[in-house]
């Protein structure tokens, strides 16, 4: 093969999760060749979906070709049979596409390059430049988050939202949960905005959109600082319902944010009204609390969203949340 022509590189792996060691490999290839193909192996042992791993690479490197290797071989090692199985699989995926350079950070680069008739380009085989492995990250992503791109890290966080009418204990519970799990929590931005912008206890349609947008922006920033879990006090669905309650309507942009909020959080908890009503100046009474609580639950049911009711004391609610989280697997 003439390697001075159009240079096409190939690299492969599970990328579970995709980390800076993988990025070093890809960026080295991008700087040396004209075109790069990334083949991502599926694996029944890896919980992170193949599509999620592929999307990480597509978002970070939109100009490279990503192939999702469905039904890829699971056996690894260096026996003649295993190497032949791996080589045959890669050749079948490529379908006679010529590869000039094979990039890897593993010893298998040698035999795979021979099978491809490609240059064996091994990068940081000893892990001196980027001293990390996907195994270590899976054990504790927070401890090793410096080795993860934000696009990847945010997807590893379990996002929990607490919903409920005013004075149902959301703020106190979110703060206590964050302390209990040693992580971050997102306060309700609407409360802060209300204190600075309300006029006669009213907010405009535009105000409510700003609240939802800013809440999301702040939440996105906190995700990157979170340890496994992020607890959020309310979401855009609640803001949308407030808009309907205040004005009988909502801006289409806010309605869209509420729709997107359906998939924004992994777990939804609704704080019950079984705690004493805190009748502060900015609230509308216990009757209104119960009415709005009914609207929240009705809306969640209409959207067909699964949620868990929390009741009792703060300690009891923390215990209920902990039980749900202990049984939950994001991937």
C-alpha positions as YAML, in Angstrom:
chain: A
units: angstrom
residues:
- id: 1
  name: UNK
  ca: [0.00, 0.00, 0.00]
- id: 2
  name: UNK
  ca: [1.22, 3.54, -0.80]
- id: 3
  name: UNK
  ca: [0.90, 5.53, 2.37]
- id: 4
  name: UNK
  ca: [1.58, 8.91, 0.75]
- id: 5
  name: UNK
  ca: [-1.90, 9.00, -0.77]
- id: 6
  name: UNK
  ca: [-5.15, 9.83, 1.01]
- id: 7
  name: UNK
  ca: [-4.53, 8.68, 4.57]
- id: 8
  name: UNK
  ca: [-7.39, 6.89, 6.29]
- id: 9
  name: UNK
  ca: [-7.04, 5.92, 9.93]
- id: 10
  name: UNK
  ca: [-8.98, 3.50, 12.06]
- id: 11
  name: UNK
  ca: [-9.25, 3.13, 15.81]
- id: 12
  name: UNK
  ca: [-11.58, 0.97, 17.84]
- id: 13
  name: UNK
  ca: [-12.70, 0.36, 21.40]
- id: 14
  name: UNK
  ca: [-15.59, 0.31, 23.82]
- id: 15
  name: UNK
  ca: [-15.07, 3.87, 25.06]
- id: 16
  name: UNK
  ca: [-16.97, 3.13, 28.27]
- id: 17
  name: UNK
  ca: [-16.74, 5.87, 29.12]
- id: 18
  name: UNK
  ca: [-14.97, 8.00, 26.54]
- id: 19
  name: UNK
  ca: [-12.08, 9.78, 28.30]
- id: 20
  name: UNK
  ca: [-9.06, 12.00, 27.63]
- id: 21
  name: UNK
  ca: [-6.85, 9.03, 26.85]
- id: 22
  name: UNK
  ca: [-9.20, 8.22, 23.98]
- id: 23
  name: UNK
  ca: [-9.19, 11.89, 23.01]
- id: 24
  name: UNK
  ca: [-5.39, 11.86, 22.83]
- id: 25
  name: UNK
  ca: [-5.59, 8.89, 20.50]
- id: 26
  name: UNK
  ca: [-8.18, 10.52, 18.25]
- id: 27
  name: UNK
  ca: [-6.51, 13.93, 18.19]
- id: 28
  name: UNK
  ca: [-3.15, 12.37, 17.36]
- id: 29
  name: UNK
  ca: [-4.79, 10.63, 14.44]
- id: 30
  name: UNK
  ca: [-6.59, 13.75, 13.25]
- id: 31
  name: UNK
  ca: [-3.28, 15.61, 13.13]
- id: 32
  name: UNK
  ca: [-1.56, 12.89, 11.11]
- id: 33
  name: UNK
  ca: [-4.12, 11.66, 8.60]
- id: 34
  name: UNK
  ca: [-6.85, 12.90, 6.28]
- id: 35
  name: UNK
  ca: [-9.77, 10.84, 7.51]
- id: 36
  name: UNK
  ca: [-10.52, 8.91, 10.69]
- id: 37
  name: UNK
  ca: [-12.95, 6.09, 11.36]
- id: 38
  name: UNK
  ca: [-13.87, 5.14, 14.93]
- id: 39
  name: UNK
  ca: [-15.37, 1.69, 15.44]
- id: 40
  name: UNK
  ca: [-17.18, 1.31, 18.76]
- id: 41
  name: UNK
  ca: [-17.65, -2.18, 20.12]
- id: 42
  name: UNK
  ca: [-20.86, -3.29, 21.73]
- id: 43
  name: UNK
  ca: [-20.56, -5.34, 24.91]
- id: 44
  name: UNK
  ca: [-23.27, -6.98, 27.05]
- id: 45
  name: UNK
  ca: [-21.16, -6.40, 30.17]
- id: 46
  name: UNK
  ca: [-20.95, -2.64, 29.58]
- id: 47
  name: UNK
  ca: [-24.08, -0.90, 30.87]
- id: 48
  name: UNK
  ca: [-23.58, 2.35, 28.96]
- id: 49
  name: UNK
  ca: [-25.56, 1.97, 25.71]
- id: 50
  name: UNK
  ca: [-23.66, 1.77, 22.45]
- id: 51
  name: UNK
  ca: [-25.65, 4.71, 21.07]
- id: 52
  name: UNK
  ca: [-24.69, 6.89, 24.05]
- id: 53
  name: UNK
  ca: [-21.00, 6.13, 23.63]
- id: 54
  name: UNK
  ca: [-21.23, 6.83, 19.91]
- id: 55
  name: UNK
  ca: [-23.02, 10.13, 20.48]
- id: 56
  name: UNK
  ca: [-20.26, 11.34, 22.81]
- id: 57
  name: UNK
  ca: [-17.69, 11.00, 20.05]
- id: 58
  name: UNK
  ca: [-19.98, 12.47, 17.39]
- id: 59
  name: UNK
  ca: [-20.65, 15.55, 19.52]
- id: 60
  name: UNK
  ca: [-17.01, 16.13, 20.44]
- id: 61
  name: UNK
  ca: [-15.61, 15.27, 17.00]
- id: 62
  name: UNK
  ca: [-18.38, 15.92, 14.45]
- id: 63
  name: UNK
  ca: [-16.08, 15.51, 11.45]
- id: 64
  name: UNK
  ca: [-14.99, 11.92, 12.03]
- id: 65
  name: UNK
  ca: [-16.89, 8.82, 10.99]
- id: 66
  name: UNK
  ca: [-18.29, 6.77, 13.87]
- id: 67
  name: UNK
  ca: [-19.42, 3.19, 13.32]
- id: 68
  name: UNK
  ca: [-21.52, 1.42, 15.95]
- id: 69
  name: UNK
  ca: [-20.22, -2.13, 16.05]
- id: 70
  name: UNK
  ca: [-23.35, -4.14, 16.72]
- id: 71
  name: UNK
  ca: [-22.71, -7.84, 17.43]
- id: 72
  name: UNK
  ca: [-19.00, -7.21, 17.90]
- id: 73
  name: UNK
  ca: [-16.94, -10.08, 19.37]
- id: 74
  name: UNK
  ca: [-16.71, -10.09, 23.15]
- id: 75
  name: UNK
  ca: [-13.63, -12.25, 23.61]
- id: 76
  name: UNK
  ca: [-10.34, -10.43, 24.13]
- id: 77
  name: UNK
  ca: [-6.83, -11.80, 24.27]
- id: 78
  name: UNK
  ca: [-3.96, -12.82, 22.08]
- id: 79
  name: UNK
  ca: [-4.57, -16.43, 21.16]
- id: 80
  name: UNK
  ca: [-4.53, -17.13, 17.43]
- id: 81
  name: UNK
  ca: [-8.25, -17.89, 17.39]
- id: 82
  name: UNK
  ca: [-9.30, -14.75, 19.26]
- id: 83
  name: UNK
  ca: [-7.08, -12.49, 17.13]
- id: 84
  name: UNK
  ca: [-8.52, -14.06, 13.96]
- id: 85
  name: UNK
  ca: [-12.08, -13.48, 15.16]
- id: 86
  name: UNK
  ca: [-11.29, -9.83, 15.92]
- id: 87
  name: UNK
  ca: [-9.54, -9.28, 12.62]
- id: 88
  name: UNK
  ca: [-12.30, -10.90, 10.58]
- id: 89
  name: UNK
  ca: [-14.93, -8.78, 12.33]
- id: 90
  name: UNK
  ca: [-13.10, -5.51, 11.64]
- id: 91
  name: UNK
  ca: [-12.48, -6.46, 8.01]
- id: 92
  name: UNK
  ca: [-16.16, -7.31, 7.55]
- id: 93
  name: UNK
  ca: [-17.22, -3.95, 9.01]
- id: 94
  name: UNK
  ca: [-14.83, -2.07, 6.73]
- id: 95
  name: UNK
  ca: [-16.16, -3.94, 3.68]
- id: 96
  name: UNK
  ca: [-12.94, -3.64, 1.64]
- id: 97
  name: UNK
  ca: [-12.30, -0.03, 2.71]
- id: 98
  name: UNK
  ca: [-8.53, 0.54, 2.71]
- id: 99
  name: UNK
  ca: [-6.96, 1.70, 5.97]
- id: 100
  name: UNK
  ca: [-3.52, 3.30, 5.92]
- id: 101
  name: UNK
  ca: [-3.02, 3.77, 9.69]
- id: 102
  name: UNK
  ca: [-4.35, 1.81, 12.65]
- id: 103
  name: UNK
  ca: [-4.36, 3.75, 15.93]
- id: 104
  name: UNK
  ca: [-4.41, 2.10, 19.34]
- id: 105
  name: UNK
  ca: [-3.13, 2.31, 22.89]
- id: 106
  name: UNK
  ca: [-3.05, -1.44, 23.32]
- id: 107
  name: UNK
  ca: [-0.76, -4.30, 22.17]
- id: 108
  name: UNK
  ca: [-3.45, -5.55, 19.78]
- id: 109
  name: UNK
  ca: [-2.43, -2.74, 17.47]
- id: 110
  name: UNK
  ca: [0.37, -4.93, 16.15]
- id: 111
  name: UNK
  ca: [-1.71, -7.84, 14.87]
- id: 112
  name: UNK
  ca: [-4.64, -5.67, 13.76]
- id: 113
  name: UNK
  ca: [-2.34, -3.46, 11.69]
- id: 114
  name: UNK
  ca: [-0.91, -6.52, 9.96]
- id: 115
  name: UNK
  ca: [-4.41, -7.74, 9.13]
- id: 116
  name: UNK
  ca: [-5.28, -4.33, 7.71]
- id: 117
  name: UNK
  ca: [-1.95, -3.90, 5.92]
- id: 118
  name: UNK
  ca: [-1.74, -0.57, 7.75]
- id: 119
  name: UNK
  ca: [0.86, 1.35, 9.71]
- id: 120
  name: UNK
  ca: [0.80, 0.35, 13.39]
- id: 121
  name: UNK
  ca: [0.40, 3.65, 15.21]
- id: 122
  name: UNK
  ca: [0.44, 3.07, 18.96]
- id: 123
  name: UNK
  ca: [-0.17, 6.11, 21.17]
- id: 124
  name: UNK
  ca: [0.67, 6.35, 24.90]
- id: 125
  name: UNK
  ca: [0.77, 2.59, 25.31]
- id: 126
  name: UNK
  ca: [2.31, 2.96, 28.79]
- id: 127
  name: UNK
  ca: [-0.31, 5.56, 29.88]
- id: 128
  name: UNK
  ca: [2.39, 8.07, 30.78]
- id: 129
  name: UNK
  ca: [0.73, 11.02, 29.08]
- id: 130
  name: UNK
  ca: [-2.84, 10.34, 30.22]
- id: 131
  name: UNK
  ca: [-2.66, 8.06, 33.29]
- id: 132
  name: UNK
  ca: [-6.23, 6.80, 33.35]
- id: 133
  name: UNK
  ca: [-8.38, 3.86, 32.28]
- id: 134
  name: UNK
  ca: [-12.10, 3.45, 31.67]
- id: 135
  name: UNK
  ca: [-12.18, 0.86, 34.44]
- id: 136
  name: UNK
  ca: [-10.98, 3.39, 37.03]
- id: 137
  name: UNK
  ca: [-13.50, 5.94, 35.83]
- id: 138
  name: UNK
  ca: [-16.35, 3.46, 36.08]
- id: 139
  name: UNK
  ca: [-15.32, 2.82, 39.68]
- id: 140
  name: UNK
  ca: [-15.50, 6.52, 40.58]
- id: 141
  name: UNK
  ca: [-16.25, 9.07, 37.88]
- id: 142
  name: UNK
  ca: [-16.23, 12.01, 40.32]
- id: 143
  name: UNK
  ca: [-12.73, 11.22, 41.54]
- id: 144
  name: UNK
  ca: [-11.44, 11.11, 37.97]
- id: 145
  name: UNK
  ca: [-13.65, 13.75, 36.34]
- id: 146
  name: UNK
  ca: [-10.60, 15.72, 35.23]
- id: 147
  name: UNK
  ca: [-10.14, 13.01, 32.61]
- id: 148
  name: UNK
  ca: [-13.65, 13.39, 31.20]
- id: 149
  name: UNK
  ca: [-15.02, 15.80, 28.62]
- id: 150
  name: UNK
  ca: [-18.08, 17.75, 29.90]
- id: 151
  name: UNK
  ca: [-20.28, 16.08, 27.26]
- id: 152
  name: UNK
  ca: [-19.40, 12.74, 28.80]
- id: 153
  name: UNK
  ca: [-19.39, 13.69, 32.46]
- id: 154
  name: UNK
  ca: [-22.85, 15.23, 32.41]
- id: 155
  name: UNK
  ca: [-24.29, 11.99, 31.06]
- id: 156
  name: UNK
  ca: [-22.81, 10.01, 33.96]
- id: 157
  name: UNK
  ca: [-24.68, 12.08, 36.55]
- id: 158
  name: UNK
  ca: [-28.03, 10.87, 37.85]
- id: 159
  name: UNK
  ca: [-30.29, 13.92, 37.67]
- id: 160
  name: UNK
  ca: [-32.98, 14.05, 40.33]
- id: 161
  name: UNK
  ca: [-35.72, 16.69, 40.48]
- id: 162
  name: UNK
  ca: [-38.00, 17.50, 43.41]
- id: 163
  name: UNK
  ca: [-41.42, 18.80, 42.45]
- id: 164
  name: UNK
  ca: [-44.35, 19.96, 44.53]
- id: 165
  name: UNK
  ca: [-46.45, 22.99, 45.34]
- id: 166
  name: UNK
  ca: [-45.00, 25.86, 47.38]
- id: 167
  name: UNK
  ca: [-44.27, 24.96, 51.02]
- id: 168
  name: UNK
  ca: [-43.88, 21.22, 50.51]
- id: 169
  name: UNK
  ca: [-40.29, 21.12, 51.74]
- id: 170
  name: UNK
  ca: [-38.51, 20.93, 48.37]
- id: 171
  name: UNK
  ca: [-35.77, 23.42, 49.13]
- id: 172
  name: UNK
  ca: [-34.93, 22.04, 52.56]
- id: 173
  name: UNK
  ca: [-34.98, 18.48, 51.26]
- id: 174
  name: UNK
  ca: [-32.81, 19.25, 48.23]
- id: 175
  name: UNK
  ca: [-30.19, 20.91, 50.43]
- id: 176
  name: UNK
  ca: [-30.25, 18.06, 52.96]
- id: 177
  name: UNK
  ca: [-30.02, 15.43, 50.23]
- id: 178
  name: UNK
  ca: [-27.00, 17.16, 48.70]
- id: 179
  name: UNK
  ca: [-25.27, 17.12, 52.08]
- id: 180
  name: UNK
  ca: [-26.26, 13.49, 52.68]
- id: 181
  name: UNK
  ca: [-24.87, 12.34, 49.31]
- id: 182
  name: UNK
  ca: [-21.92, 14.78, 49.30]
- id: 183
  name: UNK
  ca: [-22.94, 16.41, 46.05]
- id: 184
  name: UNK
  ca: [-24.54, 19.54, 44.57]
- id: 185
  name: UNK
  ca: [-28.11, 20.83, 44.55]
- id: 186
  name: UNK
  ca: [-29.82, 23.36, 42.31]
- id: 187
  name: UNK
  ca: [-31.95, 25.90, 44.21]
- id: 188
  name: UNK
  ca: [-35.18, 27.11, 42.63]
- id: 189
  name: UNK
  ca: [-34.13, 30.12, 40.58]
- id: 190
  name: UNK
  ca: [-37.72, 31.34, 40.48]
- id: 191
  name: UNK
  ca: [-37.60, 32.26, 44.16]
- id: 192
  name: UNK
  ca: [-34.49, 34.41, 43.67]
- id: 193
  name: UNK
  ca: [-35.96, 36.05, 40.57]
- id: 194
  name: UNK
  ca: [-39.28, 36.69, 42.29]
- id: 195
  name: UNK
  ca: [-37.66, 38.59, 45.14]
- id: 196
  name: UNK
  ca: [-35.93, 40.95, 42.70]
- id: 197
  name: UNK
  ca: [-38.55, 41.37, 39.98]
- id: 198
  name: UNK
  ca: [-42.09, 40.75, 41.27]
- id: 199
  name: UNK
  ca: [-44.60, 43.57, 41.04]
- id: 200
  name: UNK
  ca: [-47.59, 43.21, 43.36]
- id: 201
  name: UNK
  ca: [-46.77, 39.53, 43.68]
- id: 202
  name: UNK
  ca: [-46.96, 39.09, 39.91]
- id: 203
  name: UNK
  ca: [-44.50, 38.11, 37.20]
- id: 204
  name: UNK
  ca: [-44.94, 38.57, 33.46]
- id: 205
  name: UNK
  ca: [-45.02, 35.82, 30.85]
- id: 206
  name: UNK
  ca: [-41.55, 36.89, 29.82]
- id: 207
  name: UNK
  ca: [-40.34, 36.76, 33.43]
- id: 208
  name: UNK
  ca: [-41.39, 33.13, 33.70]
- id: 209
  name: UNK
  ca: [-39.50, 32.22, 30.54]
- id: 210
  name: UNK
  ca: [-36.37, 33.89, 31.91]
- id: 211
  name: UNK
  ca: [-36.77, 31.90, 35.13]
- id: 212
  name: UNK
  ca: [-36.95, 28.59, 33.27]
- id: 213
  name: UNK
  ca: [-34.03, 29.41, 30.98]
- id: 214
  name: UNK
  ca: [-31.75, 30.62, 33.77]
- id: 215
  name: UNK
  ca: [-32.63, 27.67, 35.98]
- id: 216
  name: UNK
  ca: [-31.57, 25.31, 33.19]
- id: 217
  name: UNK
  ca: [-28.32, 27.21, 32.58]
- id: 218
  name: UNK
  ca: [-27.37, 27.07, 36.25]
- id: 219
  name: UNK
  ca: [-28.36, 23.43, 36.50]
- id: 220
  name: UNK
  ca: [-26.14, 22.56, 33.52]
- id: 221
  name: UNK
  ca: [-23.19, 24.22, 35.24]
- id: 222
  name: UNK
  ca: [-23.82, 22.38, 38.51]
- id: 223
  name: UNK
  ca: [-23.98, 19.01, 36.77]
- id: 224
  name: UNK
  ca: [-20.28, 19.31, 35.99]
- id: 225
  name: UNK
  ca: [-19.50, 19.79, 39.70]
- id: 226
  name: UNK
  ca: [-21.75, 17.01, 40.95]
- id: 227
  name: UNK
  ca: [-20.71, 13.77, 42.58]
- id: 228
  name: UNK
  ca: [-22.73, 10.98, 40.94]
- id: 229
  name: UNK
  ca: [-26.06, 12.78, 41.58]
- id: 230
  name: UNK
  ca: [-27.52, 16.27, 41.18]
- id: 231
  name: UNK
  ca: [-30.63, 17.26, 43.13]
- id: 232
  name: UNK
  ca: [-32.76, 20.04, 41.62]
- id: 233
  name: UNK
  ca: [-35.51, 22.04, 43.28]
- id: 234
  name: UNK
  ca: [-38.26, 22.24, 40.60]
- id: 235
  name: UNK
  ca: [-38.01, 22.33, 36.81]
- id: 236
  name: UNK
  ca: [-39.50, 23.99, 33.73]
- id: 237
  name: UNK
  ca: [-42.71, 21.98, 34.03]
- id: 238
  name: UNK
  ca: [-43.49, 23.71, 37.32]
- id: 239
  name: UNK
  ca: [-42.67, 27.11, 35.82]
- id: 240
  name: UNK
  ca: [-44.98, 26.34, 32.91]
- id: 241
  name: UNK
  ca: [-47.78, 25.41, 35.32]
- id: 242
  name: UNK
  ca: [-47.22, 28.63, 37.26]
- id: 243
  name: UNK
  ca: [-47.61, 30.54, 33.99]
- id: 244
  name: UNK
  ca: [-50.90, 28.82, 33.26]
- id: 245
  name: UNK
  ca: [-52.04, 29.48, 36.82]
- id: 246
  name: UNK
  ca: [-51.05, 33.17, 36.81]
- id: 247
  name: UNK
  ca: [-51.96, 34.12, 33.26]
- id: 248
  name: UNK
  ca: [-54.09, 31.34, 31.82]
- id: 249
  name: UNK
  ca: [-51.41, 30.88, 29.16]
- id: 250
  name: UNK
  ca: [-47.68, 30.39, 28.63]
- id: 251
  name: UNK
  ca: [-45.21, 31.49, 25.98]
- id: 252
  name: UNK
  ca: [-44.57, 28.78, 23.40]
- id: 253
  name: UNK
  ca: [-40.86, 28.86, 24.29]
- id: 254
  name: UNK
  ca: [-41.71, 28.02, 27.91]
- id: 255
  name: UNK
  ca: [-44.07, 25.28, 26.79]
- id: 256
  name: UNK
  ca: [-41.21, 23.82, 24.73]
- id: 257
  name: UNK
  ca: [-38.87, 23.90, 27.73]
- id: 258
  name: UNK
  ca: [-41.50, 22.08, 29.78]
- id: 259
  name: UNK
  ca: [-41.74, 19.46, 27.05]
- id: 260
  name: UNK
  ca: [-37.96, 19.01, 27.03]
- id: 261
  name: UNK
  ca: [-38.01, 18.74, 30.82]
- id: 262
  name: UNK
  ca: [-39.87, 15.44, 30.44]
- id: 263
  name: UNK
  ca: [-36.55, 13.79, 29.55]
- id: 264
  name: UNK
  ca: [-34.18, 16.08, 31.42]
- id: 265
  name: UNK
  ca: [-34.17, 14.26, 34.75]
- id: 266
  name: UNK
  ca: [-33.69, 10.59, 35.51]
- id: 267
  name: UNK
  ca: [-35.86, 10.47, 38.62]
- id: 268
  name: UNK
  ca: [-38.80, 12.63, 39.67]
- id: 269
  name: UNK
  ca: [-39.92, 12.97, 43.27]
- id: 270
  name: UNK
  ca: [-43.03, 14.87, 44.36]
- id: 271
  name: UNK
  ca: [-42.99, 16.29, 47.87]
- id: 272
  name: UNK
  ca: [-46.34, 15.76, 49.58]
- id: 273
  name: UNK
  ca: [-48.39, 18.42, 51.35]
- id: 274
  name: UNK
  ca: [-48.32, 16.57, 54.68]
- id: 275
  name: UNK
  ca: [-46.04, 19.12, 56.34]
- id: 276
  name: UNK
  ca: [-47.29, 22.32, 58.03]
- id: 277
  name: UNK
  ca: [-47.92, 25.18, 55.62]
- id: 278
  name: UNK
  ca: [-45.40, 28.01, 55.95]
- id: 279
  name: UNK
  ca: [-47.57, 31.07, 55.31]
- id: 280
  name: UNK
  ca: [-44.99, 33.61, 54.14]
- id: 281
  name: UNK
  ca: [-45.91, 36.90, 52.44]
- id: 282
  name: UNK
  ca: [-45.07, 35.62, 48.97]
- id: 283
  name: UNK
  ca: [-47.42, 32.62, 49.11]
- id: 284
  name: UNK
  ca: [-51.13, 32.26, 48.43]
- id: 285
  name: UNK
  ca: [-52.41, 30.08, 51.26]
- id: 286
  name: UNK
  ca: [-52.81, 26.41, 52.09]
- id: 287
  name: UNK
  ca: [-55.89, 25.98, 49.89]
- id: 288
  name: UNK
  ca: [-53.91, 27.24, 46.91]
- id: 289
  name: UNK
  ca: [-51.06, 24.89, 47.86]
- id: 290
  name: UNK
  ca: [-53.36, 21.89, 47.65]
- id: 291
  name: UNK
  ca: [-54.89, 23.06, 44.37]
- id: 292
  name: UNK
  ca: [-51.50, 23.57, 42.75]
- id: 293
  name: UNK
  ca: [-50.27, 20.22, 44.05]
- id: 294
  name: UNK
  ca: [-53.18, 18.56, 42.28]
- id: 295
  name: UNK
  ca: [-52.26, 20.36, 39.06]
- id: 296
  name: UNK
  ca: [-48.66, 19.15, 39.28]
- id: 297
  name: UNK
  ca: [-49.69, 15.54, 39.77]
- id: 298
  name: UNK
  ca: [-52.33, 15.77, 37.05]
- id: 299
  name: UNK
  ca: [-49.76, 17.20, 34.64]
- id: 300
  name: UNK
  ca: [-47.21, 14.48, 35.40]
- id: 301
  name: UNK
  ca: [-49.86, 11.83, 34.80]
- id: 302
  name: UNK
  ca: [-50.90, 13.49, 31.54]
- id: 303
  name: UNK
  ca: [-47.28, 13.48, 30.40]
- id: 304
  name: UNK
  ca: [-47.04, 9.83, 31.46]
- id: 305
  name: UNK
  ca: [-44.02, 10.55, 33.66]
- id: 306
  name: UNK
  ca: [-43.10, 8.19, 36.46]
- id: 307
  name: UNK
  ca: [-42.70, 9.84, 39.85]
- id: 308
  name: UNK
  ca: [-42.32, 8.91, 43.51]
- id: 309
  name: UNK
  ca: [-44.29, 10.60, 46.31]
- id: 310
  name: UNK
  ca: [-42.31, 11.66, 49.36]
- id: 311
  name: UNK
  ca: [-43.98, 12.16, 52.71]
- id: 312
  name: UNK
  ca: [-43.21, 12.38, 56.39]
- id: 313
  name: UNK
  ca: [-40.36, 14.20, 58.06]
- id: 314
  name: UNK
  ca: [-37.23, 15.33, 56.24]
- id: 315
  name: UNK
  ca: [-35.36, 12.34, 57.66]
- id: 316
  name: UNK
  ca: [-38.09, 10.00, 56.44]
- id: 317
  name: UNK
  ca: [-38.05, 11.60, 53.01]
- id: 318
  name: UNK
  ca: [-34.28, 11.24, 52.78]
- id: 319
  name: UNK
  ca: [-34.68, 7.57, 53.60]
- id: 320
  name: UNK
  ca: [-37.32, 7.19, 50.88]
- id: 321
  name: UNK
  ca: [-35.10, 8.91, 48.32]
- id: 322
  name: UNK
  ca: [-32.11, 6.80, 49.34]
- id: 323
  name: UNK
  ca: [-34.10, 3.62, 48.82]
- id: 324
  name: UNK
  ca: [-35.09, 4.62, 45.29]
- id: 325
  name: UNK
  ca: [-31.56, 5.71, 44.40]
- id: 326
  name: UNK
  ca: [-30.00, 2.51, 45.74]
- id: 327
  name: UNK
  ca: [-32.16, 0.49, 43.35]
- id: 328
  name: UNK
  ca: [-31.62, 2.82, 40.37]
- id: 329
  name: UNK
  ca: [-29.07, 2.15, 37.65]
- id: 330
  name: UNK
  ca: [-28.61, 4.94, 35.14]
- id: 331
  name: UNK
  ca: [-27.04, 2.54, 32.66]
...
